Each structure stands twice: as structure tokens, then as C-alpha cells.
Coordinates of C-alpha atoms in Angstrom, one line a residue:
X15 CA 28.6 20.2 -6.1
X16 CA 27.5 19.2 -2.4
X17 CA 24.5 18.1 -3.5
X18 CA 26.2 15.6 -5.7
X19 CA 29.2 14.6 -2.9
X20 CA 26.9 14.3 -0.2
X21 CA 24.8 11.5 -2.2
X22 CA 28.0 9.9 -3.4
X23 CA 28.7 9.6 -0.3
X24 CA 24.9 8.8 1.9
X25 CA 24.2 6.3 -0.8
X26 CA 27.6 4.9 -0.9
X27 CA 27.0 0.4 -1.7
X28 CA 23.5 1.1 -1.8
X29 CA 23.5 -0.2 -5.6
X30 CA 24.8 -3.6 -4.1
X31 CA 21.8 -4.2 -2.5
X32 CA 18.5 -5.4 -4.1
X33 CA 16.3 -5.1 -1.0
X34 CA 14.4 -1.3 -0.5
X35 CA 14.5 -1.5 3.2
X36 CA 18.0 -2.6 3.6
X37 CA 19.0 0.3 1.1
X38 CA 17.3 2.5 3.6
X39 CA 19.4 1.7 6.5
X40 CA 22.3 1.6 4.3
X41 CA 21.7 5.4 3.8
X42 CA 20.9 5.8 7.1
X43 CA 24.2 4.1 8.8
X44 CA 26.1 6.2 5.9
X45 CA 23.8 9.7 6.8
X46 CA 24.9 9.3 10.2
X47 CA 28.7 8.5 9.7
X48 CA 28.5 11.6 7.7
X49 CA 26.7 13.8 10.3
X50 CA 28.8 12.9 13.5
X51 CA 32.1 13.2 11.0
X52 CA 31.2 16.6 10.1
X53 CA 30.2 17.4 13.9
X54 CA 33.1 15.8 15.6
X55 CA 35.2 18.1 12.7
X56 CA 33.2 21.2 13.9
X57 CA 33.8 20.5 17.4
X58 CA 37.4 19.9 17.4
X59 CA 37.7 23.2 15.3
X60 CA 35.2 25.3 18.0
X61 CA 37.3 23.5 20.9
X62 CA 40.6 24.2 19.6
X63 CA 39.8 28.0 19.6
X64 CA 38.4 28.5 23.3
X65 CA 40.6 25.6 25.2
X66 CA 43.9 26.4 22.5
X67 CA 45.8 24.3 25.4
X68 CA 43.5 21.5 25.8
X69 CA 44.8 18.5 24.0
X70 CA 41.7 16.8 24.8
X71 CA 39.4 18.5 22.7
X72 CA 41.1 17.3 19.8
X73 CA 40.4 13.8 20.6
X74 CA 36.9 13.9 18.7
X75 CA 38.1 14.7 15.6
X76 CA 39.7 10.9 16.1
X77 CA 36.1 9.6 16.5
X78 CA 34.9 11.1 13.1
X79 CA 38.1 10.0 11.4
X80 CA 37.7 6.5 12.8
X81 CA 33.5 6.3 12.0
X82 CA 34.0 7.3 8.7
X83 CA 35.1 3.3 8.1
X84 CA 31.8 2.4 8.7
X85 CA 30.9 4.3 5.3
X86 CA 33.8 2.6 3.6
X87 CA 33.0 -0.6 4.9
X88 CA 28.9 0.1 3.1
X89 CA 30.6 1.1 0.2
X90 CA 32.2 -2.2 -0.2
X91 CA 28.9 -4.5 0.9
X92 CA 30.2 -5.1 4.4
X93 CA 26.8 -4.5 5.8
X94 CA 26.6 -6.4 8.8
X95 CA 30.4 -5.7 9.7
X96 CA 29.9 -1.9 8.9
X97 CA 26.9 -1.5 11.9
X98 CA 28.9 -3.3 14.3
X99 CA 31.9 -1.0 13.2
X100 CA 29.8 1.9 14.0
X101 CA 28.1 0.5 17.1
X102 CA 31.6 -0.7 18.8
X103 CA 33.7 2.3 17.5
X104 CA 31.0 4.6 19.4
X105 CA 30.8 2.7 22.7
X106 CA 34.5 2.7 23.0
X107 CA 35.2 6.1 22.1
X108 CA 32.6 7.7 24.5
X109 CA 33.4 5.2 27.1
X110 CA 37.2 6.0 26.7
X111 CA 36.4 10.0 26.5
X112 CA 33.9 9.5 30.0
X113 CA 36.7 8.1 31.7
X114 CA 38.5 10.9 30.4
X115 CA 36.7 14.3 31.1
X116 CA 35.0 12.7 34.3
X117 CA 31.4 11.9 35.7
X118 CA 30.3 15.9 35.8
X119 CA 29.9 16.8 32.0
X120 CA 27.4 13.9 31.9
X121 CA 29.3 12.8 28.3
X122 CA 28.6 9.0 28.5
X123 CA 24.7 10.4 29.0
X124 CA 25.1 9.6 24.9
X125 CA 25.2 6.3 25.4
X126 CA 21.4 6.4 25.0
X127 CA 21.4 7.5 22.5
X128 CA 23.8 4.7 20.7
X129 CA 21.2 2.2 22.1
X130 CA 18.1 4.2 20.4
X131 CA 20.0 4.2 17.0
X132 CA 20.2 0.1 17.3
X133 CA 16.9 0.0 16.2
X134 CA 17.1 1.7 13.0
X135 CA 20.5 -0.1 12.0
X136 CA 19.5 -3.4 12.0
X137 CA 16.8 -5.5 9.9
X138 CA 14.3 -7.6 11.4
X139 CA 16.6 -10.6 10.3
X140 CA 19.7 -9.4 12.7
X141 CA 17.3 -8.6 15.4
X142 CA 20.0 -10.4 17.8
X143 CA 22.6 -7.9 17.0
X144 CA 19.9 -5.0 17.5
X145 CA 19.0 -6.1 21.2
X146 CA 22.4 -7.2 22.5
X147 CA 23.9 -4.0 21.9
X148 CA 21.5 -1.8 22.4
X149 CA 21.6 -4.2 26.2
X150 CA 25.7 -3.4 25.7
X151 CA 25.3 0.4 25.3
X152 CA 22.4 0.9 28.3
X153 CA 24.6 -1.7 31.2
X154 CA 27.7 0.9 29.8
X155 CA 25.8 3.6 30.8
X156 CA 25.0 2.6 34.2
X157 CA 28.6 1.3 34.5
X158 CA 30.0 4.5 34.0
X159 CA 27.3 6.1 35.9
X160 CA 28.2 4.4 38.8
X161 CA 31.7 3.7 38.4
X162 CA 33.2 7.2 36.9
X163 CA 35.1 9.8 38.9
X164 CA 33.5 13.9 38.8
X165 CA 36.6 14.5 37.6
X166 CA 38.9 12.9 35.0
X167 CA 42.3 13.0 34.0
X168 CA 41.6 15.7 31.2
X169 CA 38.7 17.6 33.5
X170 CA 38.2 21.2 32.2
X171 CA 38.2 24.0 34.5
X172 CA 35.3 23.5 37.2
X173 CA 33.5 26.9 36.0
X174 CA 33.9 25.4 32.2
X175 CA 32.8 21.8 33.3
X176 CA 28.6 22.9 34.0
X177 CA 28.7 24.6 30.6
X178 CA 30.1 21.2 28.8
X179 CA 27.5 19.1 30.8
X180 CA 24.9 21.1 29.7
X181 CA 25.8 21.2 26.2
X182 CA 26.0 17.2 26.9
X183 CA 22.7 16.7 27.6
X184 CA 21.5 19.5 24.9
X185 CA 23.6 17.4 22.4
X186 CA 21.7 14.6 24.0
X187 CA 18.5 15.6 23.9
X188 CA 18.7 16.9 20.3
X189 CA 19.5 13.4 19.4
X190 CA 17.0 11.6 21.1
X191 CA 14.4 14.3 19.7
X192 CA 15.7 13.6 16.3
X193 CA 15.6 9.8 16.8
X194 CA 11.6 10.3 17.9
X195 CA 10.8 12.8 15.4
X196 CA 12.2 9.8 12.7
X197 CA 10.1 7.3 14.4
X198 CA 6.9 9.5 14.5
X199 CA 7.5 10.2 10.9
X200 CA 7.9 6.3 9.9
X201 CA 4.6 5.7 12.1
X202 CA 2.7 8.4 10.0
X203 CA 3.8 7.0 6.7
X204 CA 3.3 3.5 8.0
X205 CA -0.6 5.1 8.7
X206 CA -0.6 6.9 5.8
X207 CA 0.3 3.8 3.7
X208 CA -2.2 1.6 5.7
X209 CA -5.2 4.3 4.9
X210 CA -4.0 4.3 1.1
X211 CA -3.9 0.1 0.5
X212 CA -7.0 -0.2 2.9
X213 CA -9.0 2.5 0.1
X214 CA -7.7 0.4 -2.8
X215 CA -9.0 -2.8 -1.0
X216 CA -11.9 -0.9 -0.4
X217 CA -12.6 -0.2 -3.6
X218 CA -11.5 -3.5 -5.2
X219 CA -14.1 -5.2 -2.8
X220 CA -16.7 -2.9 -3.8
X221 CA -15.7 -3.5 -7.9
X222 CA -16.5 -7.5 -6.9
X223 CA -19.7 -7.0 -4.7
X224 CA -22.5 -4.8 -3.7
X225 CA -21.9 -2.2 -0.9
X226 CA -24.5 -3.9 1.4
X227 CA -22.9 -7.5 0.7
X228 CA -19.1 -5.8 1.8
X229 CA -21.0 -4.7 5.1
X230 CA -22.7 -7.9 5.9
X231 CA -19.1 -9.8 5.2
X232 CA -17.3 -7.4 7.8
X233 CA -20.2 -7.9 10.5
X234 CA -19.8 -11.7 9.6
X235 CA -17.6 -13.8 7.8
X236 CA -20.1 -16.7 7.0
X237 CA -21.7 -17.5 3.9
X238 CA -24.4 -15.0 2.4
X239 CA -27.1 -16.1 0.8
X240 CA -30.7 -14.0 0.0
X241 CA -34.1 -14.7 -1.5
X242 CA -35.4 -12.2 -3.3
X243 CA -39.2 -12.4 -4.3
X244 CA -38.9 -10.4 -7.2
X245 CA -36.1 -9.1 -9.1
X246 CA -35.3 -8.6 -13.1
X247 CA -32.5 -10.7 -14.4
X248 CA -30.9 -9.8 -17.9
X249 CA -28.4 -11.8 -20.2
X250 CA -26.6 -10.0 -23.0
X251 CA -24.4 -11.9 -25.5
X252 CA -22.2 -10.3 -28.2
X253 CA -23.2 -11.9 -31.2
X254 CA -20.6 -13.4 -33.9
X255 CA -18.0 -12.5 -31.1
X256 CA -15.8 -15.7 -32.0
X257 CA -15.4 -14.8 -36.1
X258 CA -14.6 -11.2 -35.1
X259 CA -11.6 -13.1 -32.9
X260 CA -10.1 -14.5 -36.0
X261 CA -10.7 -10.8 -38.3
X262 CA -9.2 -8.7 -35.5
X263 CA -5.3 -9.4 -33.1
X264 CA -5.9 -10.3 -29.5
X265 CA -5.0 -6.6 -27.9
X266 CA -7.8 -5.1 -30.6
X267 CA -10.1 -7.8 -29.6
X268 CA -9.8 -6.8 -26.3
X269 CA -9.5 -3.4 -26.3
X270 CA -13.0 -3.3 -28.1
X271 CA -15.0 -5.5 -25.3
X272 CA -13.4 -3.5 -22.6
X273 CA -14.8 -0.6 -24.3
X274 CA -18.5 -1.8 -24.7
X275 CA -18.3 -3.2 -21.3
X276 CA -17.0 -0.3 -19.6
X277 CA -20.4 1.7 -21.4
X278 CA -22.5 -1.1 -19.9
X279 CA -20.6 -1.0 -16.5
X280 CA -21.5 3.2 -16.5
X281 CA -24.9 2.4 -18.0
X282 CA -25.8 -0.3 -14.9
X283 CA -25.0 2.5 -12.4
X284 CA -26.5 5.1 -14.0
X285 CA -30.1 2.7 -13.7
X286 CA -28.7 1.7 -10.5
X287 CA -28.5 -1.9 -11.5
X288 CA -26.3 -4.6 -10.1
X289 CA -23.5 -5.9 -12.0
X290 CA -23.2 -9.9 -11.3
X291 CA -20.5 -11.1 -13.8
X292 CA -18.8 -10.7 -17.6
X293 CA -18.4 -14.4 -19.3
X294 CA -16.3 -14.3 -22.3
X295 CA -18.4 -11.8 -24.2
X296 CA -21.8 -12.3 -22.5
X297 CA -22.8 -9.5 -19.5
X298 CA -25.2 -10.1 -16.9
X299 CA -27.1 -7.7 -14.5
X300 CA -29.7 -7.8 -12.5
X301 CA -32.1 -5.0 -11.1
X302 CA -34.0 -5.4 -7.6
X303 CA -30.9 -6.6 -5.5
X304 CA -29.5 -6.5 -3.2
X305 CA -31.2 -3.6 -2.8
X306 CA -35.2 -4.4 -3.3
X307 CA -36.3 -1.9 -5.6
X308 CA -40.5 -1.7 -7.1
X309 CA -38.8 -0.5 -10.5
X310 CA -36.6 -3.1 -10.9
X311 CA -38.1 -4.4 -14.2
X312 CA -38.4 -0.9 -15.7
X313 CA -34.8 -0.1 -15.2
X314 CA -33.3 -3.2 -16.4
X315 CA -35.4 -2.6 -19.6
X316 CA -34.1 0.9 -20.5
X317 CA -30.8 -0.7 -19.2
X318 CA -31.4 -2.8 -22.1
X319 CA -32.5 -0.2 -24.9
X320 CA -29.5 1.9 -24.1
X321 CA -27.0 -1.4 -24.8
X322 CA -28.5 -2.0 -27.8
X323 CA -27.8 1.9 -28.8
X324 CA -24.1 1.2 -27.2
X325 CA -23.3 -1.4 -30.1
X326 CA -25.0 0.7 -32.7
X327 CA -22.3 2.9 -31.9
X328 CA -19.3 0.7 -32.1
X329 CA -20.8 -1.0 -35.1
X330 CA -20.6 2.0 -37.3
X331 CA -17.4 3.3 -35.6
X332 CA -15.3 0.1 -36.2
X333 CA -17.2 -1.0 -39.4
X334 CA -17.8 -4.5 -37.8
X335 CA -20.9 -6.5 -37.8
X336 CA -21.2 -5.9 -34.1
X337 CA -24.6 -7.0 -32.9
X338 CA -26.1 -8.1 -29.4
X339 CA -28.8 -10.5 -28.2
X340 CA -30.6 -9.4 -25.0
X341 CA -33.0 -11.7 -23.3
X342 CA -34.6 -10.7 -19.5
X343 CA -36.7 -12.6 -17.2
X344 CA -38.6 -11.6 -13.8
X345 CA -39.4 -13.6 -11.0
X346 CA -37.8 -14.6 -7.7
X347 CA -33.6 -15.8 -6.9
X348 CA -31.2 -16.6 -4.4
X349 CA -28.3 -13.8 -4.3
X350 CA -25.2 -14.7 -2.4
X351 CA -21.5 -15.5 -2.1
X352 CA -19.7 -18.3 -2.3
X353 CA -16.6 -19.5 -2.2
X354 CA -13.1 -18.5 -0.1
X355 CA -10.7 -17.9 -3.4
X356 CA -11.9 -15.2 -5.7
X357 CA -15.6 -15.4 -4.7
X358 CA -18.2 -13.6 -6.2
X359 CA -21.9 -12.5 -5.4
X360 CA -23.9 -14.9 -7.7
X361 CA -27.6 -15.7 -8.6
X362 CA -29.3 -18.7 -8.7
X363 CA -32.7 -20.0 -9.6
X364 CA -35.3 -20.6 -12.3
X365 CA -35.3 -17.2 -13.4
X366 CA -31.9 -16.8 -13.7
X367 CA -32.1 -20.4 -16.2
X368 CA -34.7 -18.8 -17.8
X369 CA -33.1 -14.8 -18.5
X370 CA -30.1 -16.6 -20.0
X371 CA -32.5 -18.9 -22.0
X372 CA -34.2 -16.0 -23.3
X373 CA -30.7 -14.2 -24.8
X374 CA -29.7 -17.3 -26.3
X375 CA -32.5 -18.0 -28.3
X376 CA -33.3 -14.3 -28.9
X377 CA -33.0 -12.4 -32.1
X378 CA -29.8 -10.2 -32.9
X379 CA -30.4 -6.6 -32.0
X380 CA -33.7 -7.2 -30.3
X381 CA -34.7 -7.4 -26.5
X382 CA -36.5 -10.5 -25.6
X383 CA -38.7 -11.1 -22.7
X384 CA -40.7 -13.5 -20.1
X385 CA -44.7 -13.2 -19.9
X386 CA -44.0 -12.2 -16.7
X387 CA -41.9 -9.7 -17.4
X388 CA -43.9 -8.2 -20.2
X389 CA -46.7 -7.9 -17.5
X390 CA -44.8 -5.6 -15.3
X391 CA -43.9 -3.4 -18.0
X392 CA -46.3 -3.1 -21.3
X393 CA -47.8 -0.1 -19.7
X394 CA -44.5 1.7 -20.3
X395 CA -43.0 0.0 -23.2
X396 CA -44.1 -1.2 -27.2
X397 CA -43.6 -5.0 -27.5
X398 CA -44.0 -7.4 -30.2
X399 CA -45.0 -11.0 -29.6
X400 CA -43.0 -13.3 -31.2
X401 CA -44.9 -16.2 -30.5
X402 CA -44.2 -19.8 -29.3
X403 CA -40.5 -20.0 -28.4
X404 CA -39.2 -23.7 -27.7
X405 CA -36.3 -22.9 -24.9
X406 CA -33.6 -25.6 -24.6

């Protein structure tokens, strides 16, 4: 039941805003109108009994009655109006009660308080409000510093007057502590937060280029470009990809080439391949960069072998006529990256025209090769020759 009355109440016109942090210092102005109403309720109560005479005492419970507009004013999408309310109703009441009990309880000591809470009422957008009277609360301060008598017109009794003053500044204090501790605690979520989005970035980058490419591009923003002397290029394309379009819906089409291209993404790290770029339905990967590597041909190969056992799989799951051309080529290329909007790390060079030439005029469900390729690796794998192949 308090549960339920206290968040009526703390989040009190927070559905009439739309923005998440002004909802959070809607709360917080209504949290704090809550607290000091309840304090200033416990006080008067606690006062009442040890000074039963003291009229004074009672003059708190005033304050909490009067703050409590502040909510009210929340409630009804008076932002703006409801933080001045509570800013203005606070420097006159403590000003007014200073003047009151005198300079020796040190009660207008929470006026620094008032000015420390200025910066957690106010957006970014009303920073003018924020400085000016937090200014307002801190020359008040000083004012009545300078300007009160020891004793006011409602002093308590000399030997009561040290205890009250020290109470003042423990009430102080507690404030100010609690007002840090917030502050620490938004500065370790703010890091937190940082440390979370700067992972996901992190890993975002390294989805989009190689881990020694992300490195160079933090040591220098320019362009990147490499020759490698020798590296194994491979083209893959899905074939009869476009009459499956029109036998399967759009969300099925796609869910079955994310599939097969998530088992190729897992198959090029587990060869420790580089994967450059997914067109449509054709994948390409290359072995030997950016990361030179004296088995780059050899792993691209059995990179190869293990797609082609990839779409047997999904062929005789789905009951489609799912079937893949491969073609690789050896030989040297320029790896970098270009471009400043959604840049990638790309190849370039003869051997990258002539891997891609190689897949499109392969044979479906066979691997097709360069000379030179075949050269590097027909000590470790059976080939076929196919003979002349005219490569447009």
C-alpha cells in the first residue's frame, strides 16, 4: 500500500512527458518534495515534544505543507514553474527561519545545499535558471552569514542552541553526502554505459574489418591500402538463387541465406580466413590477409569443400534445388579501405577479376581453380582438369 502511494505520488505528471531524462528529474523534484514533507512532518512532531512551548518549532511543518505544491504543480505539467516553486519556496523559508533562530544554529548553512540541488533540477535547456539560482542561494548564504544576529527573535535556550547547530550541519552534511553519492553514482553509470556502447562499437568494427585493419585505423585515420604478394581469393555464388525468390516469400528467402551464410561466416573463422563482403547471394573470402599466412591456398580450399557440404545440407533439409558454384584464384592484391560512409576493407587486382571469373563460369557443385592455384596445392588435393575455359 506504501509501495503503491509513494509511486503515485514520486512519479506524479511523469506520464505527460515524452522525454526519459526530463521524467527523471520530474521524479527527482517530486522524491524530494516527498522527503523534506515527511522530514519537516517528523521534525515538527520530535520538536513539539522536547520544546512543548516553542511555537517556533512548528514553523517547519509550514515548509513541508507549502513544498508539497511543487508536486502538485508536476502533477499538472507545470515543470518549469514547479522547480522555481521549490527553489524560491526554500530560499525564503530558510532565510525567514535564519533570521528567526539566529546566526549560532548555523540553519542557513542549508543554503548549500539548495544551490547543489540546482543542478539536478534543471535540463541542459534551462541551464539559465540552474546557474542564477544556484548564484541566488550561495550570495543568500553569505548575506546571512554576514548579516544575521547569534541570536534571533525565537533563539532557543543557549545550552539547547550548540546541539541544534550541530544537528544543522549534520543535517547538512548528510545532504551534501547524499547529493555526491548521486553524482558519483550517475558518473559510474555514465562509465558503465560508455564501456558497454564502446564494446558494441568494438565489436561492430571488428564484424566490418580485420582486427589489424581496426588498429592501424586508431593509430591513423588515413587511407589503408596493402600489397599482398600472394594470397587465395575465393568467389561463391548460390546458384538458381533468383527462381528460388519467386518459389519461396521474402522472410523465408531470407532466413535461408542468413542461415548458409552464418555456416560460411563460422566455417571462414574456423580456417582462419578473411571475410571481404556478401553480394546478393554471392560470398567472398580470401585467405593470406591481412594476416600473411604460407597456407593460405590450402585453407581456402578445404574452406571451399566444407561449403559445398554446407548446401548439401540445406538442399536435402529444405527439398530445394540449392546448389553453389565456387571458383578460387591465387596470386598477388591490394587490400584496403576506402571510403568515409559505410566503408569496407576491399580487394583489388587481377586475381581478384580472375577468382570471380572462375565461379561464374564454373560448374554447379564443383570447385574451380587457377593453374596457379592448382600448383600450390595438387600435392594435397585430387583435381580434374577441365580443360580450355574461355573467361569473359
Amino acid at each position: 500500500m506504501l509501495q503503491l502511494l509513494w509511486n503515485g505520488l514520486a512519479y506524479s505528471g511523469v506520464s505527460r512527458v515524452s522525454d526519459e531524462s526530463e521524467q527523471k528529474i520530474v521524479v527527482l523534484v517530486n522524491t524530494l518534495t516527498i522527503i523534506l514533507s515527511g522530514f519537516t512532518l517528523v521534525f515538527t512532531v520530535v520538536s513539539s515534544i522536547i520544546f512543548p512551548t516553542q511555537v517556533l518549532w512548528k514553523l517547519p511543518l509550514l515548509y513541508g505543507v507549502l513544498i508539497f505544491g511543487s508536486l502538485v504543480l508536476n502533477g499538472k505539467g507545470k515543470r518549469l514553474l514547479s522547480r522555481l516553486y521549490f527553489t524560491v519556496v526554500s530560499l525564503v523559508f530558510i532565510g525567514v527561519m535564519s533570521y528567526l533562530v539566529g546566526g549560532k544554529v548555523l540553519f542557513h548553512f542549508f543554503l548549500v545545499t539548495v544551490a547543489l540541488v540546482q543542478f539536478f533540477i534543471y535540463p541542459t535547456s534551462q541551464r539559465s535558471y540552474m546557474f542564477t539560482l544556484a548564484i541566488l542561494a550561495i550570495a543568500e548564504l553569505a548575506a546571512l552569514h554576514v548579516w544575521l544576529p547569534e541570536n534571533g527573535r525565537l533563539s532557543a535556550p543557549p545550552d539547547v542552541q550548540k546541539w541544534i547547530a550541530a544537528a544543522n550541519i549534520i543535517g547538512t552534511g548528510s545532504l551534501v553526502l547524499a547529493l555526491s553519492a548521486h553524482i558519483s553514482s550517475i558518473y559510474r553509470t555514465a562509465e558503465s554505459y560508455l564501456h558497454i556502447e564502446r564494446e558494441k562499437s568494438e565489436r561492430l568494427l571488428l564484424n566490418i574489418l580485420p582486427a589489424t585493419i581496426v588498429e592501424k585505423l586508431r593509430e591513423s585515420p588515413d587511407t589503408i591500402a596493402e600489397r599482398f604478394e600472394e594470397c587465395t581469393i575465393l568467389f561463391s555464388d548460390i546458384v538458381g538463387f533468383t527462381e528460388m525468390s519467386h518459389k519461396l516469400n521474402a522472410v523465408d528467402l531470407v532466413r535461408l541465406l542468413n542461415e548458409i551464410f552464418s555456416e560460411f561466416d563460422d566455417l571462414a573463422e574456423k580456417h582462419n580466413l578473411e571475410k571481404i563482403k556478401t553480394i546478393g547471394d554471392a560470398y567472398m573470402v580470401v585467405g593470406g590477409l591481412p594476416e600473411p599466412s604460407q597456407e593460405h591456398a590450402e585453407r581456402v580450399a578445404r574452406f571451399a569443400l566444407d561449403m559445398l557440404e554446407v548446401i548439401r545440407r540445406h538442399r536435402e533439409l529444405s527439398d530445394l534445388p540449392l546448389e553453389i558454384r565456387i571458383g578460387i584464384a591465387s596470386g598477388d592484391a591490394v587490400a584496403g579501405v576506402i571510403g568515409k560512409k559505410k566503408f569496407v576493407y576491399d580487394l583489388w587486382g587481377s586475381s581478384v577479376n580472375t577468382a570471380s571469373r572462375m565461379e561464374s563460369s564454373g560448374i554447379p557443385g564443383q570447385v574451380q581453380v587457377t593453374e596457379f592455384t592448382y600448383e600450390l596445392l595438387k600435392d594435397k588435393f585430387h583435381f580434374e582438369r577441365r580443360g580450355t575455359v574461355d573467361l569473359k
